[in-house]
Amino acid sequence: MAKDVLCEVNSCVHWAEENKCNADSIYIVSHSSQEASKSAETDCKTFEVK
Ligand code: SF4
């Protein structure tokens, strides 16, 4: 299980200083219709705008 999640999406309500994610858990999905083969094809579904 990931313990220290780093994230640069500072418009998210779960974002904290030093690029830390303070959500209890995060949910990542593939945004392509096929299986993701690179990180650019994934998104965080836990994102909530500040
Ligand atoms: S919930 Fe997702 S987008 Fe928001 S800070 Fe955490 S990892 Fe980043």
mmCIF file of N, CA and C and ligand atoms in Angstrom:
data_model
loop_
_atom_site.group_PDB
_atom_site.id
_atom_site.type_symbol
_atom_site.label_atom_id
_atom_site.label_comp_id
_atom_site.label_asym_id
_atom_site.label_seq_id
_atom_site.Cartn_x
_atom_site.Cartn_y
_atom_site.Cartn_z
ATOM 1 N N MET A 1 0.849 -1.191 0.000
ATOM 2 C CA MET A 1 0.000 0.000 0.000
ATOM 3 C C MET A 1 0.887 1.245 0.000
ATOM 4 N N ALA A 2 0.524 2.202 -0.838
ATOM 5 C CA ALA A 2 1.288 3.453 -0.877
ATOM 6 C C ALA A 2 1.084 4.221 0.422
ATOM 7 N N LYS A 3 2.152 4.705 1.029
ATOM 8 C CA LYS A 3 2.058 5.415 2.295
ATOM 9 C C LYS A 3 2.191 6.919 2.085
ATOM 10 N N ASP A 4 3.117 7.330 1.282
ATOM 11 C CA ASP A 4 3.362 8.748 1.044
ATOM 12 C C ASP A 4 3.094 9.046 -0.428
ATOM 13 N N VAL A 5 1.915 9.558 -0.706
ATOM 14 C CA VAL A 5 1.547 9.873 -2.089
ATOM 15 C C VAL A 5 1.931 11.316 -2.384
ATOM 16 N N LEU A 6 2.732 11.524 -3.411
ATOM 17 C CA LEU A 6 3.126 12.861 -3.837
ATOM 18 C C LEU A 6 2.309 13.253 -5.055
ATOM 19 N N CYS A 7 1.894 14.508 -5.116
ATOM 20 C CA CYS A 7 1.016 14.968 -6.183
ATOM 21 C C CYS A 7 1.255 16.458 -6.423
ATOM 22 N N GLU A 8 1.222 16.868 -7.658
ATOM 23 C CA GLU A 8 1.438 18.284 -7.999
ATOM 24 C C GLU A 8 0.138 19.017 -8.306
ATOM 25 N N VAL A 9 -1.015 18.372 -8.147
ATOM 26 C CA VAL A 9 -2.302 18.975 -8.516
ATOM 27 C C VAL A 9 -2.793 19.842 -7.350
ATOM 28 N N ASN A 10 -2.228 21.060 -7.249
ATOM 29 C CA ASN A 10 -2.519 21.880 -6.067
ATOM 30 C C ASN A 10 -3.883 22.565 -6.099
ATOM 31 N N SER A 11 -4.676 22.318 -7.112
ATOM 32 C CA SER A 11 -6.060 22.819 -7.127
ATOM 33 C C SER A 11 -7.007 21.823 -6.457
ATOM 34 N N CYS A 12 -6.495 20.711 -5.973
ATOM 35 C CA CYS A 12 -7.311 19.671 -5.330
ATOM 36 C C CYS A 12 -7.424 19.955 -3.829
ATOM 37 N N VAL A 13 -8.598 19.747 -3.255
ATOM 38 C CA VAL A 13 -8.821 19.977 -1.829
ATOM 39 C C VAL A 13 -7.955 19.055 -0.963
ATOM 40 N N HIS A 14 -7.522 17.938 -1.485
ATOM 41 C CA HIS A 14 -6.694 16.986 -0.726
ATOM 42 C C HIS A 14 -5.200 17.285 -0.812
ATOM 43 N N TRP A 15 -4.839 18.290 -1.602
ATOM 44 C CA TRP A 15 -3.418 18.622 -1.773
ATOM 45 C C TRP A 15 -2.899 19.367 -0.540
ATOM 46 N N ALA A 16 -1.684 19.043 -0.105
ATOM 47 C CA ALA A 16 -1.065 19.714 1.036
ATOM 48 C C ALA A 16 0.344 20.157 0.664
ATOM 49 N N GLU A 17 0.917 21.011 1.502
ATOM 50 C CA GLU A 17 2.264 21.534 1.252
ATOM 51 C C GLU A 17 3.249 20.419 0.953
ATOM 52 N N GLU A 18 4.275 20.769 0.199
ATOM 53 C CA GLU A 18 5.349 19.839 -0.210
ATOM 54 C C GLU A 18 4.815 18.709 -1.082
ATOM 55 N N ASN A 19 3.744 19.018 -1.843
ATOM 56 C CA ASN A 19 3.176 18.061 -2.799
ATOM 57 C C ASN A 19 2.708 16.760 -2.145
ATOM 58 N N LYS A 20 2.171 16.871 -0.913
ATOM 59 C CA LYS A 20 1.628 15.692 -0.246
ATOM 60 C C LYS A 20 0.136 15.568 -0.558
ATOM 61 N N CYS A 21 -0.357 14.346 -0.659
ATOM 62 C CA CYS A 21 -1.785 14.090 -0.790
ATOM 63 C C CYS A 21 -2.294 13.672 0.587
ATOM 64 N N ASN A 22 -3.310 14.372 1.124
ATOM 65 C CA ASN A 22 -3.796 14.029 2.468
ATOM 66 C C ASN A 22 -5.128 13.285 2.447
ATOM 67 N N ALA A 23 -5.528 12.763 1.294
ATOM 68 C CA ALA A 23 -6.749 11.951 1.231
ATOM 69 C C ALA A 23 -6.530 10.633 1.986
ATOM 70 N N ASP A 24 -7.596 10.087 2.581
ATOM 71 C CA ASP A 24 -7.495 8.803 3.285
ATOM 72 C C ASP A 24 -7.124 7.685 2.321
ATOM 73 N N SER A 25 -7.651 7.766 1.124
ATOM 74 C CA SER A 25 -7.320 6.788 0.088
ATOM 75 C C SER A 25 -7.482 7.499 -1.247
ATOM 76 N N ILE A 26 -6.876 6.990 -2.263
ATOM 77 C CA ILE A 26 -7.021 7.598 -3.586
ATOM 78 C C ILE A 26 -7.455 6.530 -4.583
ATOM 79 N N TYR A 27 -8.112 6.989 -5.619
ATOM 80 C CA TYR A 27 -8.671 6.105 -6.629
ATOM 81 C C TYR A 27 -8.163 6.580 -7.984
ATOM 82 N N ILE A 28 -7.373 5.767 -8.638
ATOM 83 C CA ILE A 28 -6.777 6.114 -9.927
ATOM 84 C C ILE A 28 -7.406 5.263 -11.016
ATOM 85 N N VAL A 29 -7.742 5.902 -12.110
ATOM 86 C CA VAL A 29 -8.350 5.172 -13.227
ATOM 87 C C VAL A 29 -7.581 5.435 -14.506
ATOM 88 N N SER A 30 -7.761 4.560 -15.445
ATOM 89 C CA SER A 30 -7.239 4.765 -16.792
ATOM 90 C C SER A 30 -8.229 5.650 -17.537
ATOM 91 N N HIS A 31 -7.764 6.665 -18.248
ATOM 92 C CA HIS A 31 -8.698 7.491 -19.003
ATOM 93 C C HIS A 31 -8.720 7.131 -20.481
ATOM 94 N N SER A 32 -7.965 6.119 -20.845
ATOM 95 C CA SER A 32 -8.089 5.638 -22.221
ATOM 96 C C SER A 32 -9.028 4.443 -22.188
ATOM 97 N N SER A 33 -9.617 4.125 -23.316
ATOM 98 C CA SER A 33 -10.569 3.013 -23.349
ATOM 99 C C SER A 33 -9.839 1.668 -23.278
ATOM 100 N N GLN A 34 -8.537 1.700 -23.478
ATOM 101 C CA GLN A 34 -7.768 0.472 -23.411
ATOM 102 C C GLN A 34 -6.913 0.474 -22.141
ATOM 103 N N GLU A 35 -6.282 -0.644 -21.856
ATOM 104 C CA GLU A 35 -5.407 -0.752 -20.703
ATOM 105 C C GLU A 35 -4.302 0.297 -20.805
ATOM 106 N N ALA A 36 -4.049 1.009 -19.719
ATOM 107 C CA ALA A 36 -3.017 2.043 -19.737
ATOM 108 C C ALA A 36 -1.638 1.427 -19.942
ATOM 109 N N SER A 37 -0.834 2.077 -20.756
ATOM 110 C CA SER A 37 0.535 1.594 -20.968
ATOM 111 C C SER A 37 1.558 2.652 -20.567
ATOM 112 N N LYS A 38 1.089 3.868 -20.184
ATOM 113 C CA LYS A 38 1.994 4.891 -19.683
ATOM 114 C C LYS A 38 1.235 5.793 -18.722
ATOM 115 N N SER A 39 1.966 6.489 -17.846
ATOM 116 C CA SER A 39 1.315 7.255 -16.782
ATOM 117 C C SER A 39 0.396 8.342 -17.332
ATOM 118 N N ALA A 40 0.693 8.887 -18.507
ATOM 119 C CA ALA A 40 -0.141 9.945 -19.083
ATOM 120 C C ALA A 40 -1.550 9.450 -19.393
ATOM 121 N N GLU A 41 -1.772 8.146 -19.359
ATOM 122 C CA GLU A 41 -3.091 7.586 -19.654
ATOM 123 C C GLU A 41 -3.887 7.278 -18.392
ATOM 124 N N THR A 42 -3.458 7.846 -17.253
ATOM 125 C CA THR A 42 -4.150 7.602 -15.989
ATOM 126 C C THR A 42 -4.581 8.922 -15.351
ATOM 127 N N ASP A 43 -5.595 8.884 -14.471
ATOM 128 C CA ASP A 43 -6.115 10.063 -13.772
ATOM 129 C C ASP A 43 -6.491 9.701 -12.339
ATOM 130 N N CYS A 44 -6.441 10.719 -11.444
ATOM 131 C CA CYS A 44 -6.887 10.508 -10.072
ATOM 132 C C CYS A 44 -8.363 10.859 -9.963
ATOM 133 N N LYS A 45 -9.208 9.891 -9.625
ATOM 134 C CA LYS A 45 -10.648 10.095 -9.483
ATOM 135 C C LYS A 45 -11.013 10.675 -8.130
ATOM 136 N N THR A 46 -10.045 10.732 -7.205
ATOM 137 C CA THR A 46 -10.298 11.292 -5.878
ATOM 138 C C THR A 46 -10.197 12.818 -5.903
ATOM 139 N N PHE A 47 -9.704 13.387 -6.989
ATOM 140 C CA PHE A 47 -9.555 14.829 -7.124
ATOM 141 C C PHE A 47 -10.875 15.544 -6.800
ATOM 142 N N GLU A 48 -10.798 16.584 -5.964
ATOM 143 C CA GLU A 48 -11.931 17.484 -5.704
ATOM 144 C C GLU A 48 -11.370 18.897 -5.721
ATOM 145 N N VAL A 49 -11.985 19.775 -6.475
ATOM 146 C CA VAL A 49 -11.483 21.146 -6.557
ATOM 147 C C VAL A 49 -11.570 21.827 -5.197
ATOM 148 N N LYS A 50 -10.601 22.662 -4.902
ATOM 149 C CA LYS A 50 -10.584 23.399 -3.624
ATOM 150 C C LYS A 50 -11.761 24.356 -3.543
HETATM 151 S S1 SF4 B 1 -6.675 13.204 -4.297
HETATM 152 FE FE1 SF4 B 1 -5.553 12.859 -6.209
HETATM 153 S S2 SF4 B 1 -5.407 14.868 -7.202
HETATM 154 FE FE2 SF4 B 1 -5.974 15.196 -5.067
HETATM 155 S S3 SF4 B 1 -4.026 15.574 -4.010
HETATM 156 FE FE3 SF4 B 1 -4.498 13.395 -3.825
HETATM 157 S S4 SF4 B 1 -3.440 12.394 -5.542
HETATM 158 FE FE4 SF4 B 1 -3.568 14.608 -5.969
#
